[in-house]
XYZ file of C-alpha atoms in Angstrom:
776
model
C 4.163 -32.551 -32.566
C 4.617 -29.394 -34.473
C 2.755 -25.994 -33.729
C 0.592 -26.004 -36.952
C -0.921 -29.479 -35.962
C -1.248 -28.214 -32.215
C -3.073 -24.729 -33.446
C -5.340 -26.782 -36.008
C -6.444 -29.553 -33.208
C -7.043 -26.384 -30.485
C -9.547 -24.498 -32.468
C -12.729 -23.691 -31.147
C -15.255 -23.328 -33.462
C -16.779 -20.715 -32.777
C -14.154 -19.011 -33.185
C -12.095 -20.816 -36.423
C -11.372 -17.846 -38.691
C -10.653 -15.476 -35.792
C -6.983 -17.396 -34.974
C -3.768 -16.344 -36.613
C -2.748 -17.746 -39.958
C -0.161 -19.744 -39.481
C -0.456 -21.190 -42.469
C -0.368 -18.194 -44.277
C 2.651 -16.678 -42.342
C 4.521 -19.734 -43.124
C 3.746 -19.640 -46.712
C 4.842 -15.756 -46.898
C 8.289 -16.824 -45.066
C 8.729 -20.030 -47.878
C 8.975 -22.047 -44.645
C 8.205 -25.241 -47.557
C 11.806 -24.472 -49.285
C 14.696 -25.891 -49.137
C 17.452 -23.701 -46.605
C 19.571 -23.818 -49.632
C 16.948 -22.236 -51.924
C 18.760 -20.032 -53.865
C 15.994 -17.310 -54.631
C 17.141 -14.647 -51.884
C 14.824 -12.736 -49.683
C 14.751 -8.760 -50.834
C 13.478 -6.426 -48.771
C 10.008 -6.549 -50.759
C 9.260 -10.232 -49.323
C 10.206 -8.575 -45.216
C 7.805 -5.812 -45.608
C 5.243 -8.528 -46.963
C 5.320 -10.535 -44.373
C 6.012 -7.586 -41.688
C 2.862 -6.290 -43.270
C 0.724 -9.239 -42.737
C 2.024 -10.260 -39.255
C 1.885 -6.813 -37.644
C -1.182 -5.051 -39.602
C -3.574 -8.108 -40.242
C -3.050 -11.178 -38.356
C -1.885 -9.363 -35.351
C -4.806 -6.504 -35.322
C -7.310 -9.349 -35.680
C -6.277 -11.429 -33.168
C -6.241 -8.280 -30.680
C -9.295 -6.843 -31.708
C -11.137 -10.051 -31.657
C -9.951 -10.780 -28.199
C -10.811 -7.152 -27.086
C -14.103 -7.621 -28.725
C -15.139 -10.863 -26.905
C -13.766 -9.441 -23.409
C -15.469 -6.535 -23.470
C -18.577 -8.711 -24.406
C -17.882 -11.222 -21.757
C -17.629 -8.204 -19.292
C -21.411 -7.438 -19.996
C -23.233 -10.473 -19.896
C -21.121 -10.645 -16.281
C -21.993 -7.653 -15.578
C -25.861 -8.038 -16.531
C -25.632 -11.758 -14.466
C -25.140 -9.504 -11.412
C -27.658 -6.878 -11.744
C -30.055 -10.336 -12.252
C -28.888 -10.858 -9.046
C -29.211 -7.509 -7.030
C -32.401 -7.543 -8.273
C -33.554 -10.679 -6.672
C -35.094 -9.914 -2.781
C -32.942 -11.365 0.147
C -33.945 -14.711 1.001
C -34.731 -14.946 5.410
C -32.338 -16.950 7.156
C -33.578 -20.687 7.576
C -36.643 -19.975 5.165
C -36.419 -22.108 2.239
C -36.350 -20.182 -1.517
C -39.395 -20.298 -3.032
C -39.663 -22.474 -6.470
C -39.435 -19.565 -8.504
C -36.375 -18.446 -6.744
C -34.706 -21.868 -7.322
C -35.707 -21.444 -10.956
C -34.285 -18.212 -11.305
C -31.152 -19.108 -9.655
C -30.720 -22.395 -11.496
C -31.159 -19.877 -14.576
C -28.430 -17.824 -13.878
C -26.209 -20.589 -12.683
C -26.523 -22.063 -16.731
C -25.767 -18.336 -17.894
C -22.912 -18.391 -15.527
C -21.067 -21.883 -16.518
C -21.680 -20.576 -20.266
C -19.379 -17.662 -19.615
C -17.155 -19.597 -17.637
C -16.298 -21.826 -20.524
C -16.651 -18.834 -22.785
C -13.760 -17.422 -20.598
C -11.620 -20.617 -20.383
C -12.125 -20.640 -24.152
C -10.397 -17.078 -24.706
C -7.884 -18.019 -22.249
C -6.559 -20.643 -24.684
C -7.324 -18.749 -27.449
C -4.885 -16.018 -26.481
C -1.959 -18.225 -24.988
C -2.384 -20.101 -28.437
C -1.948 -17.307 -30.443
C 0.538 -15.421 -28.172
C 3.105 -18.958 -28.766
C 1.917 -18.837 -32.584
C 3.025 -15.063 -32.717
C 6.177 -15.718 -30.717
C 6.823 -18.991 -32.514
C 6.744 -17.536 -36.486
C 9.043 -15.030 -35.593
C 11.977 -16.953 -33.837
C 11.590 -19.320 -37.544
C 11.745 -15.481 -39.382
C 14.529 -14.392 -37.041
C 16.220 -17.920 -37.446
C 15.720 -18.186 -41.179
C 15.581 -14.455 -42.800
C 17.364 -12.821 -39.959
C 20.136 -11.749 -41.292
C 19.429 -8.715 -41.785
C 16.129 -8.127 -40.093
C 15.409 -8.883 -36.405
C 11.754 -8.997 -35.399
C 11.124 -11.124 -32.112
C 11.721 -7.884 -29.844
C 9.575 -5.833 -31.903
C 6.788 -8.409 -31.742
C 7.714 -8.450 -28.068
C 6.747 -4.862 -27.253
C 4.012 -5.537 -29.572
C 2.408 -8.194 -27.629
C 2.946 -6.867 -24.204
C 0.854 -3.494 -25.320
C -2.198 -5.579 -26.098
C -4.070 -7.897 -23.115
C -2.562 -11.162 -24.710
C -2.031 -13.910 -22.134
C -1.917 -11.620 -18.995
C -3.759 -12.345 -16.022
C -5.376 -8.616 -14.900
C -7.672 -8.789 -17.589
C -8.879 -12.060 -16.366
C -9.058 -11.492 -12.770
C -11.667 -9.310 -12.134
C -14.208 -11.235 -14.211
C -13.375 -14.341 -11.758
C -14.007 -12.414 -8.860
C -17.426 -11.324 -9.915
C -18.113 -15.168 -11.201
C -16.619 -16.604 -8.070
C -18.883 -14.424 -5.891
C -22.273 -15.430 -7.925
C -21.183 -18.933 -7.897
C -20.881 -18.640 -4.200
C -23.718 -17.111 -3.498
C -26.141 -19.800 -5.908
C -24.587 -22.568 -4.242
C -25.103 -21.406 -0.716
C -29.106 -21.468 -1.622
C -29.403 -24.897 -3.817
C -26.837 -26.708 -1.964
C -26.058 -24.795 1.550
C -28.457 -26.069 4.445
C -28.499 -21.967 5.787
C -24.841 -22.042 6.956
C -21.329 -20.829 5.539
C -19.021 -22.882 4.883
C -17.116 -22.049 2.111
C -15.833 -18.823 0.986
C -15.197 -17.056 -2.396
C -12.627 -18.231 -3.937
C -9.580 -15.473 -5.046
C -8.524 -16.020 -8.623
C -5.189 -14.548 -7.915
C -4.616 -17.149 -4.806
C -4.059 -20.777 -5.142
C -5.084 -23.071 -2.204
C -2.206 -26.091 -0.765
C -1.631 -28.497 2.099
C 1.366 -28.126 3.977
C 1.646 -31.453 6.151
C -1.616 -31.333 6.620
C -2.503 -28.017 7.121
C -4.853 -26.234 4.197
C -2.856 -22.601 3.153
C -3.358 -20.063 0.810
C -0.339 -19.429 -1.350
C 0.138 -15.086 -3.148
C 3.369 -15.453 -5.694
C 4.655 -12.443 -6.761
C 7.631 -10.989 -8.506
C 9.683 -8.413 -7.055
C 12.458 -6.547 -9.252
C 16.161 -6.373 -7.457
C 15.590 -2.130 -6.788
C 12.404 -2.949 -4.464
C 14.324 -6.042 -2.988
C 15.603 -4.687 -0.273
C 12.304 -2.484 0.916
C 10.262 -5.708 1.095
C 12.896 -7.858 2.975
C 13.198 -5.016 5.533
C 9.324 -4.790 5.895
C 8.931 -8.199 6.599
C 11.361 -8.390 8.928
C 10.024 -5.795 11.183
C 7.061 -8.050 11.661
C 8.786 -11.494 10.496
C 11.380 -13.144 11.768
C 13.449 -15.309 9.148
C 13.407 -18.823 9.962
C 16.446 -21.331 8.859
C 14.814 -23.963 6.965
C 17.193 -26.909 8.115
C 20.325 -28.330 9.951
C 21.964 -28.467 6.978
C 21.069 -25.153 6.128
C 22.027 -24.115 9.790
C 25.581 -25.426 9.170
C 26.283 -22.665 6.471
C 28.053 -20.037 8.118
C 26.809 -20.229 11.641
C 23.042 -19.939 9.958
C 23.789 -16.258 9.018
C 23.466 -16.841 5.151
C 20.373 -17.919 3.001
C 20.734 -21.694 1.757
C 21.020 -22.680 -1.789
C 18.321 -24.645 -2.380
C 18.560 -26.759 -6.169
C 14.901 -28.675 -7.680
C 15.773 -31.187 -10.022
C 12.480 -31.303 -12.237
C 10.929 -34.429 -14.162
C 9.216 -34.807 -17.291
C 9.610 -37.540 -20.688
C 10.914 -36.965 -24.044
C 7.387 -35.189 -25.094
C 7.377 -33.045 -22.139
C 3.004 -34.084 -21.335
C 3.630 -33.046 -17.766
C 4.155 -29.643 -18.701
C 1.595 -29.636 -20.674
C -0.551 -30.605 -18.720
C 0.568 -28.299 -15.744
C -0.071 -25.386 -18.188
C -2.880 -25.909 -19.242
C -4.388 -26.522 -16.149
C -5.763 -30.121 -16.758
C -7.135 -31.937 -13.472
C -4.945 -33.545 -11.489
C -1.618 -32.251 -13.146
C 1.220 -33.067 -11.149
C 5.140 -32.397 -11.003
C 7.737 -34.141 -9.938
C 11.597 -33.150 -8.080
C 14.189 -33.262 -5.936
C 15.047 -30.891 -4.116
C 18.240 -30.278 -1.460
C 20.057 -28.025 0.143
C 23.140 -26.141 -0.220
C 25.497 -28.246 -2.590
C 25.673 -32.264 -3.255
C 28.885 -32.824 -2.295
C 27.996 -32.219 1.528
C 25.997 -35.114 1.557
C 22.533 -33.112 2.419
C 19.206 -34.586 3.215
C 17.808 -35.529 -0.554
C 13.821 -35.097 -1.041
C 11.561 -36.517 -3.283
C 8.419 -34.359 -4.188
C 4.940 -35.060 -5.883
C 3.060 -31.791 -6.113
C -0.541 -33.104 -7.655
C -3.038 -29.581 -8.305
C -6.773 -31.021 -8.307
C -9.284 -30.016 -10.600
C -10.633 -27.095 -8.316
C -6.717 -25.002 -8.254
C -5.953 -27.136 -4.832
C -2.893 -28.884 -4.465
C -1.430 -31.706 -2.370
C 2.483 -32.183 -1.713
C 3.779 -35.916 -0.957
C 7.249 -36.458 -0.381
C 9.976 -38.495 1.447
C 13.340 -38.422 2.428
C 15.872 -40.488 0.116
C 19.937 -40.651 0.294
C 22.142 -39.549 -3.021
C 22.817 -43.570 -3.646
C 19.826 -44.461 -3.818
C 17.749 -42.302 -5.819
C 19.210 -44.112 -9.098
C 18.017 -47.132 -8.089
C 14.947 -46.074 -7.147
C 14.019 -43.742 -10.248
C 15.054 -47.350 -11.966
C 12.672 -49.198 -9.945
C 15.307 -51.676 -8.889
C 15.262 -50.347 -5.291
C 11.799 -49.728 -3.179
C 13.032 -48.024 -0.207
C 13.002 -51.554 1.872
C 16.025 -50.431 4.343
C 13.984 -46.952 5.064
C 11.106 -49.049 5.599
C 13.461 -51.494 8.084
C 14.734 -49.164 9.696
C 11.615 -46.976 10.785
C 10.668 -50.430 12.208
C 13.089 -50.867 14.346
C 12.987 -47.466 16.202
C 8.892 -48.341 16.816
C 7.136 -46.383 14.550
C 3.660 -46.310 13.903
C 2.407 -48.599 12.181
C 0.721 -46.013 10.019
C 3.393 -43.742 9.649
C 5.170 -46.139 7.988
C 2.546 -47.358 6.018
C 2.039 -43.845 4.536
C 5.187 -44.266 4.005
C 5.751 -47.027 2.196
C 2.603 -46.541 0.022
C 4.100 -42.721 -0.888
C 7.196 -44.290 -2.384
C 5.261 -46.160 -4.166
C 2.726 -44.204 -5.901
C 6.070 -42.123 -7.112
C 7.833 -45.012 -7.889
C 4.952 -46.115 -10.203
C 3.976 -42.283 -11.409
C 7.848 -42.203 -12.819
C 7.443 -45.900 -14.704
C 4.066 -44.811 -16.232
C 5.075 -41.554 -17.357
C 8.881 -42.475 -18.107
C 9.789 -39.363 -16.583
C 13.527 -38.559 -16.526
C 15.299 -35.588 -15.371
C 14.731 -32.318 -17.565
C 15.676 -29.574 -15.829
C 17.179 -27.841 -12.575
C 16.312 -24.559 -11.186
C 18.705 -23.027 -8.177
C 18.164 -20.364 -6.070
C 18.514 -18.739 -2.346
C 16.000 -18.874 -0.401
C 14.999 -16.058 2.877
C 12.013 -17.600 4.892
C 9.906 -15.210 7.110
C 7.720 -17.455 10.089
C 7.092 -16.544 13.677
C 8.679 -20.227 15.189
C 5.287 -20.214 17.144
C 2.553 -19.023 14.750
C 2.567 -20.422 11.565
C -0.709 -18.416 10.023
C 1.882 -16.706 7.344
C 4.623 -18.035 6.301
C 6.377 -15.976 3.488
C 9.969 -16.609 1.270
C 12.044 -14.878 -0.978
C 13.893 -16.691 -3.981
C 16.511 -14.437 -5.567
C 19.348 -15.657 -7.755
C 17.025 -17.838 -9.778
C 19.057 -19.921 -12.325
C 17.363 -22.375 -14.428
C 19.487 -25.383 -16.391
C 19.097 -27.676 -18.999
C 19.116 -31.298 -17.405
C 18.362 -33.418 -19.981
C 19.330 -35.740 -22.287
C 16.716 -35.141 -24.950
C 19.601 -34.451 -27.950
C 21.322 -38.184 -27.828
C 24.218 -37.280 -29.904
C 24.475 -33.889 -27.343
C 23.374 -34.421 -23.705
C 23.191 -32.262 -20.993
C 23.186 -34.764 -18.543
C 24.803 -38.260 -18.873
C 22.123 -40.487 -19.701
C 23.359 -42.743 -16.915
C 23.627 -40.166 -14.039
C 20.537 -38.873 -12.365
C 22.256 -35.313 -12.139
C 24.810 -32.798 -14.365
C 28.153 -34.089 -12.788
C 29.821 -31.112 -14.301
C 27.880 -28.665 -11.650
C 27.534 -30.943 -9.251
C 31.295 -32.148 -8.631
C 32.635 -28.530 -9.492
C 30.342 -27.084 -6.339
C 29.350 -24.327 -9.745
C 27.518 -21.910 -8.161
C 25.496 -18.444 -9.655
C 25.723 -17.753 -11.981
C 27.015 -20.580 -13.663
C 29.484 -18.622 -16.267
C 31.485 -21.999 -16.976
C 28.565 -24.204 -18.578
C 26.758 -23.557 -22.057
C 25.100 -20.144 -21.621
C 22.403 -21.502 -24.304
C 21.784 -24.311 -21.082
C 20.628 -22.063 -18.569
C 18.471 -19.340 -18.183
C 18.169 -16.508 -15.033
C 15.521 -15.083 -13.945
C 15.409 -11.244 -14.086
C 13.324 -10.497 -10.828
C 12.809 -12.281 -6.967
C 10.061 -14.370 -6.175
C 7.894 -13.709 -2.945
C 5.431 -16.572 -1.824
C 3.000 -15.476 0.671
C 1.347 -18.753 2.219
C -2.036 -17.881 4.698
C -2.503 -20.683 7.025
C -6.786 -21.280 6.577
C -9.173 -21.016 9.406
C -11.803 -19.868 11.023
C -10.491 -15.988 10.313
C -10.482 -15.207 6.714
C -8.925 -11.874 8.011
C -5.299 -11.217 6.123
C -3.045 -9.277 8.375
C -3.526 -5.319 7.682
C 0.359 -5.234 7.140
C 0.061 -8.567 4.512
C -2.980 -6.530 2.751
C -0.707 -3.320 2.936
C 2.039 -5.263 0.804
C 0.149 -7.514 -1.642
C -1.326 -3.977 -2.587
C 2.039 -1.921 -2.579
C 3.703 -0.967 -5.986
C 7.286 -2.776 -4.272
C 5.231 -6.423 -5.810
C 4.237 -7.799 -8.855
C 1.578 -9.986 -9.074
C 2.048 -13.553 -10.447
C -0.969 -16.147 -9.388
C 0.310 -19.228 -9.961
C 3.732 -18.468 -11.176
C 5.662 -21.819 -11.166
C 9.045 -22.330 -11.895
C 8.985 -25.483 -13.228
C 7.043 -24.414 -16.016
C 8.492 -21.287 -16.183
C 11.963 -23.133 -16.867
C 10.658 -25.519 -19.320
C 9.197 -22.834 -21.753
C 12.393 -20.606 -21.263
C 14.612 -23.299 -22.435
C 12.636 -25.871 -24.152
C 10.892 -23.102 -26.227
C 11.161 -25.686 -29.382
C 9.745 -28.407 -27.692
C 6.537 -26.878 -26.445
C 3.143 -25.474 -28.041
C 2.291 -23.440 -25.271
C 3.627 -20.438 -23.040
C 2.810 -19.763 -19.750
C 0.349 -16.568 -19.338
C 2.995 -14.965 -17.027
C 6.114 -14.839 -20.275
C 4.386 -11.375 -21.679
C 5.147 -9.226 -18.522
C 8.892 -10.272 -18.341
C 9.141 -7.685 -21.465
C 7.068 -5.020 -19.632
C 9.132 -3.052 -16.680
C 7.334 -4.062 -13.625
C 8.308 -1.054 -11.646
C 5.337 1.162 -10.477
C 4.539 4.716 -9.217
C 3.452 4.399 -5.965
C 0.665 6.421 -6.241
C -0.536 4.552 -9.432
C -0.049 1.519 -7.513
C -2.140 2.845 -4.559
C -5.182 3.979 -6.008
C -5.581 1.015 -8.103
C -5.254 -1.244 -5.561
C -7.600 0.506 -3.704
C -10.144 0.703 -6.501
C -10.150 -3.344 -7.078
C -10.718 -3.162 -3.072
C -13.305 -1.138 -2.872
C -14.581 -2.942 -6.062
C -14.863 -6.077 -4.577
C -16.073 -5.067 -1.472
C -19.084 -3.845 -3.170
C -19.749 -7.142 -4.635
C -19.348 -9.159 -1.366
C -22.272 -6.394 -0.392
C -24.804 -7.067 -3.251
C -24.024 -10.563 -2.324
C -24.251 -10.585 0.986
C -27.907 -8.348 0.970
C -28.987 -11.373 -1.121
C -27.797 -13.955 1.526
C -28.912 -11.771 4.397
C -27.509 -13.010 7.631
C -25.221 -15.388 6.385
C -23.151 -12.835 4.143
C -22.165 -10.896 6.744
C -18.717 -12.420 6.359
C -18.291 -11.407 3.074
C -17.732 -7.556 3.538
C -14.231 -6.220 5.411
C -12.895 -3.805 3.180
C -11.306 -1.380 4.956
C -8.976 1.551 3.629
C -5.305 0.982 3.229
C -3.507 2.510 6.714
C -1.264 4.290 4.420
C -3.872 5.634 2.317
C -4.154 9.474 1.777
C -7.570 9.688 2.670
C -8.825 9.029 5.930
C -12.236 7.839 6.015
C -13.526 5.631 3.417
C -11.634 5.251 -0.320
C -15.603 5.911 -1.746
C -16.612 8.612 0.563
C -13.876 11.029 1.370
C -11.985 10.716 -2.188
C -15.265 11.516 -4.010
C -16.011 14.682 -1.810
C -12.113 15.741 -2.206
C -12.257 15.531 -6.040
C -16.051 17.034 -6.716
C -14.417 20.610 -4.110
C -12.400 20.673 -7.384
C -9.041 19.941 -6.064
C -9.167 22.602 -3.911
C -7.109 20.762 -0.804
C -4.507 18.688 -2.757
C -4.554 15.005 -1.801
C -0.910 14.562 -1.078
C 0.429 11.551 -2.671
C 1.058 8.328 -1.278
C 4.521 7.751 -0.673
C 6.577 4.641 -0.188
C 4.869 1.846 1.985
C 8.263 1.441 3.552
C 10.681 4.297 2.994
C 14.132 4.000 5.327
C 13.529 7.705 5.782
C 10.230 8.152 6.343
C 9.106 11.520 7.904
C 5.220 11.622 8.855
C 3.901 13.818 6.161
C 1.647 16.066 7.972
C 0.206 17.849 4.676
C -1.663 15.191 4.396
C -3.784 15.848 7.432
C -4.204 19.465 6.561
C -6.401 21.199 9.357
C -8.376 18.330 9.953
C -5.784 16.182 10.972
C -6.280 12.221 10.725
C -9.957 11.852 11.509
C -11.081 15.568 10.286
C -10.244 16.515 14.086
C -8.521 20.149 14.120
C -5.733 20.505 16.087
C -5.772 21.515 19.248
C -6.107 24.896 20.265
C -2.572 25.396 19.791
C -1.371 28.952 18.818
C 0.841 27.431 15.937
C -2.170 26.393 14.132
C -2.920 29.778 13.242
C 0.381 31.532 13.324
C 2.772 27.972 11.797
C 5.529 29.979 12.253
C 5.213 30.730 15.392
C 5.883 27.651 17.369
C 9.388 27.616 18.527
C 9.809 23.883 19.647
C 11.826 21.579 17.835
C 8.887 19.773 15.815
C 7.717 22.899 14.448
C 11.371 23.512 13.263
C 12.079 20.337 11.529
C 8.839 20.369 10.012
C 9.316 24.137 8.631
C 12.620 22.991 7.698
C 11.260 19.875 5.154
C 8.887 22.499 3.786
C 11.538 22.031 0.491
C 10.831 20.997 -3.031
C 11.418 17.568 -3.568
C 13.351 16.612 -6.653
C 11.080 15.103 -9.451
C 10.279 11.296 -8.975
C 11.073 11.853 -5.242
C 7.346 11.541 -3.477
C 7.093 12.434 0.255
C 5.546 9.254 2.399
C 3.367 8.883 4.757
C 4.306 6.784 7.557
C 7.176 6.762 9.549
C 8.597 3.852 10.176
C 8.896 4.188 14.100
C 4.876 4.196 13.586
C 5.081 0.635 12.366
C 5.158 -2.471 14.552
C 3.390 -2.778 17.668
C 2.835 -0.013 20.009
C 5.636 0.522 22.302
C 5.949 4.039 24.734
C 8.763 5.530 26.127
C 8.649 5.150 29.719
C 9.841 8.988 30.028
C 7.732 10.265 27.686
C 4.444 9.318 29.662
C 6.078 10.439 32.902
C 6.349 13.510 31.316
C 3.144 13.883 30.775
C 2.041 13.182 34.242
C 4.911 15.307 35.909
C 3.773 18.083 33.456
C -0.345 17.496 35.057
C 0.465 17.213 38.471
C 2.562 20.444 38.090
C -0.427 22.508 36.834
C -2.453 20.728 39.855
C -0.142 22.562 42.261
C -0.743 25.478 40.048
C -4.295 25.150 40.926
C -4.075 24.206 44.867
C -1.989 27.738 44.844
C -4.640 29.521 43.303
C -7.691 28.272 44.605
C -5.414 28.567 48.082
C -5.368 32.545 47.395
C -8.693 32.701 46.171
C -10.216 31.074 49.479
C -8.048 33.571 52.015
C -9.421 36.707 49.691
C -13.067 35.576 50.067
C -12.584 34.922 53.587
C -10.920 38.224 54.289
C -12.818 40.333 52.787
C -15.397 40.821 55.170
C -18.075 43.489 53.900
C -15.409 44.592 51.243
C -17.579 43.436 47.589
C -14.150 44.266 45.821
C -12.325 41.542 47.692
C -15.454 39.038 47.863
C -14.979 39.534 43.298
C -11.358 39.286 43.246
C -12.177 36.209 45.302
C -14.494 34.492 42.900
C -12.245 35.695 40.234
C -9.313 33.364 41.243
C -11.624 30.579 42.174
C -12.771 30.983 38.324
C -9.093 31.056 36.968
C -7.992 28.190 39.581
C -11.171 25.776 38.211
C -10.554 26.873 34.116
C -6.813 25.544 35.177
C -7.874 22.519 36.958
C -9.617 21.585 33.823
C -7.630 22.337 31.194
C -4.704 20.206 32.579
C -6.819 17.382 32.883
C -8.170 18.460 29.048
C -3.698 18.663 28.019
C -3.568 15.191 30.153
C -5.578 13.014 27.913
C -4.953 14.994 24.658
C -1.305 13.828 25.020
C -1.808 10.586 25.630
C -4.009 9.947 22.883
C -1.207 11.818 20.816
C 1.434 8.941 22.482
C -0.724 6.455 21.896
C -1.117 7.205 18.103
C 1.873 8.024 17.844
C 1.682 11.540 15.897
C 3.940 13.471 14.553
C 2.232 16.711 16.059
C 3.980 19.360 18.885
C 3.213 18.536 21.752
C 3.479 22.421 23.382
C 0.402 24.755 23.848
C 0.731 28.275 24.710
C -3.038 28.862 24.831
C -4.224 27.401 28.581
C -0.921 29.283 30.045
C -1.349 32.062 27.859
C -4.927 32.526 28.919
C -4.271 31.888 32.815
C -1.636 34.402 32.743
C -3.754 37.243 31.079
C -6.643 36.545 33.470
C -4.143 37.036 36.388
C -2.371 39.945 35.044
C -6.011 41.897 34.223
C -7.272 40.941 37.737
C -4.329 42.263 39.588
C -4.812 45.885 37.550
C -8.192 45.887 37.921
C -7.135 45.205 41.622
C -4.433 48.265 42.295
C -6.622 50.282 39.900
C -9.865 49.769 42.048
C -7.439 50.307 45.252
C -5.887 53.208 44.185
C -9.347 55.254 43.175
C -10.622 54.541 46.888
C -7.216 55.803 48.426
C -7.055 59.144 46.393
C -11.201 59.686 47.081
C -10.268 59.203 50.954
C -12.296 56.074 51.206
C -11.424 54.708 54.761
C -11.130 50.923 53.321
C -7.755 51.405 51.276
C -5.882 49.906 53.795
C -8.272 46.577 53.786
C -7.891 46.692 50.205
C -4.702 47.222 49.575
C -3.431 44.384 52.053
C -5.034 41.723 50.233
C -3.968 42.880 47.158
C -0.284 42.688 48.266
C -0.612 39.705 50.559
C -2.246 37.907 46.310
C 0.990 39.156 45.210
C 3.374 37.639 47.923
C 1.922 34.705 47.444
C 1.961 34.490 43.386
C 5.363 35.637 43.589
C 6.166 32.255 45.420
C 4.764 30.365 42.708
C 5.879 28.598 39.421
C 3.422 29.555 37.140
C 3.997 27.664 33.850
């Protein structure tokens, strides 16, 4: 169907005049004139067309889209305020009739808003497709001197066309309100459901429910992402076939062969997010000439957004007969029965095969697209709660026979022999380059297993919110491949195509602040819903700042306080989440430390240049001006991952404590000796008491230092371990007491006191005792 007809049939009545005037643009382009028309295309014609498409049509659509988005935000906020004003409902008690009526009215408002959000998404998609199609017609028909498609792509990328970013906050808030209302109108007092994250997609894998999150990774950030994941999850070998490739040290190459009919109806249903939209593919690892296991897989996306997968293994020689309906997997069924497998498993296999074969027959499916990529998988072999895959070297290749005169694939075969017989690999330079499309980024997919504990691991949250990844919710290789290679055959394009025209790399600080704002806003919304639900909503609020946050306690409190102070203490920029050479940024902690505490009594905290430890020297050496664009990171690589304490560090702290205790024993012995030998000598008694006090201080100081350094070791602190305050105090007190002892004894001797021998004796004894000690 031509796009103009599709556009007219897809109009949303109230907005009929707000769509792109595709017919007028075609008339300005003289699309109805024959190709051999003698009338020349002048510069005036070009200016008229460009003025109409850029200054009239594009501005009209962009302005309306912005106005509707603003209106929807205001209506959502107004509905949220109504929910906030409702009194909390006590647990175990039914809601009053008045409250139920208010909730039903509010739900009706949300339904109306949700419908308009869906229509606005369709509106954006249709107009985005229309602009790209009309400029493609221009460049093909009138583009001898003027190419305007690149200009249009840049113009579209600067506007909120077909972008998920503008819709996610709306959908998040709508999801939370629906959750709160349905808990009261439909729930039985228990929380069984949870608000849906629009950026995720529920999936069912081998009977287990997962939540899938998809991202793009720029090649510049790919190594950093891989090393970050590798420190927490080991790589996973996908199959025995892939394990044979270079002893399993090489990531497997995966080929997915997607099916559709000549009208590309599966694509249309999937891109429009219709209920029970399905896709079908053949998948294998490595080269087909190596006789790998081939899997035929059908993926069904249900109306609630969840998906399930049906698949079974099939041999290469049976693929064509099965697709033609001539073979029904009888031999595989017989083999399963001979092996004594359960009748239930045999029945499920037979049912799956029959269902997929009927699906192929009803929709007249044939191979249309090949996706080839290298997959790196990460998973703990004994824990499948987190499954991560990174697909690189992604190439989409036409596999269709839609053009009978020049088919890409022999219609009598189920795959392209020119690729598989020659073991062709990426970047597929030996085929017609108009039949291949190379994806510029890597695709990261994170699958989190659903269960009673909905909390994501902290390192997963940090990765998903970092500058290293670009969110691409509901990204599909099938949709992207068809949209990029069959643009003339389809009338709707997926929403993420506009992001390909922008640089997905982000400034680390900007990305961090945006993610923190989103998390703080969502936490605030969840708190409102939780207060409305009473004790039922305590599971909702789970917001905590990221570990690499430049703020220490909370985003909302400390950041506001820092900004209110007028920037007196500059907040350090958040460094890369995972820099390979990431020293600790102590400037970010300042004098207050990570939790607002001051450094414990070190002279270097008063005179930063005084400390001579290697840590202090390294810190002074780091105080240099970094080049522009280079940001000093927050977190050391050594500080990531599980805590592992070096035994010699821990025992060194214990040995230091024992050395201090040795000094305490010496000082205590000295004090007791002086005090007992003093008799009626008042000066000797006072000196004994002074030494006892010094010994007590030394014991308390050593105990405090022991636990302070233990805490620093446990926290993997980058601060100095040396501390000279205690030794200086004890040495100064000892020196002062000896000087006073000598002065008073000297004065008494010159005044002819008869007790000078008694005074000097203990003093000299104390000096001899101290001389044998090891005061540190």
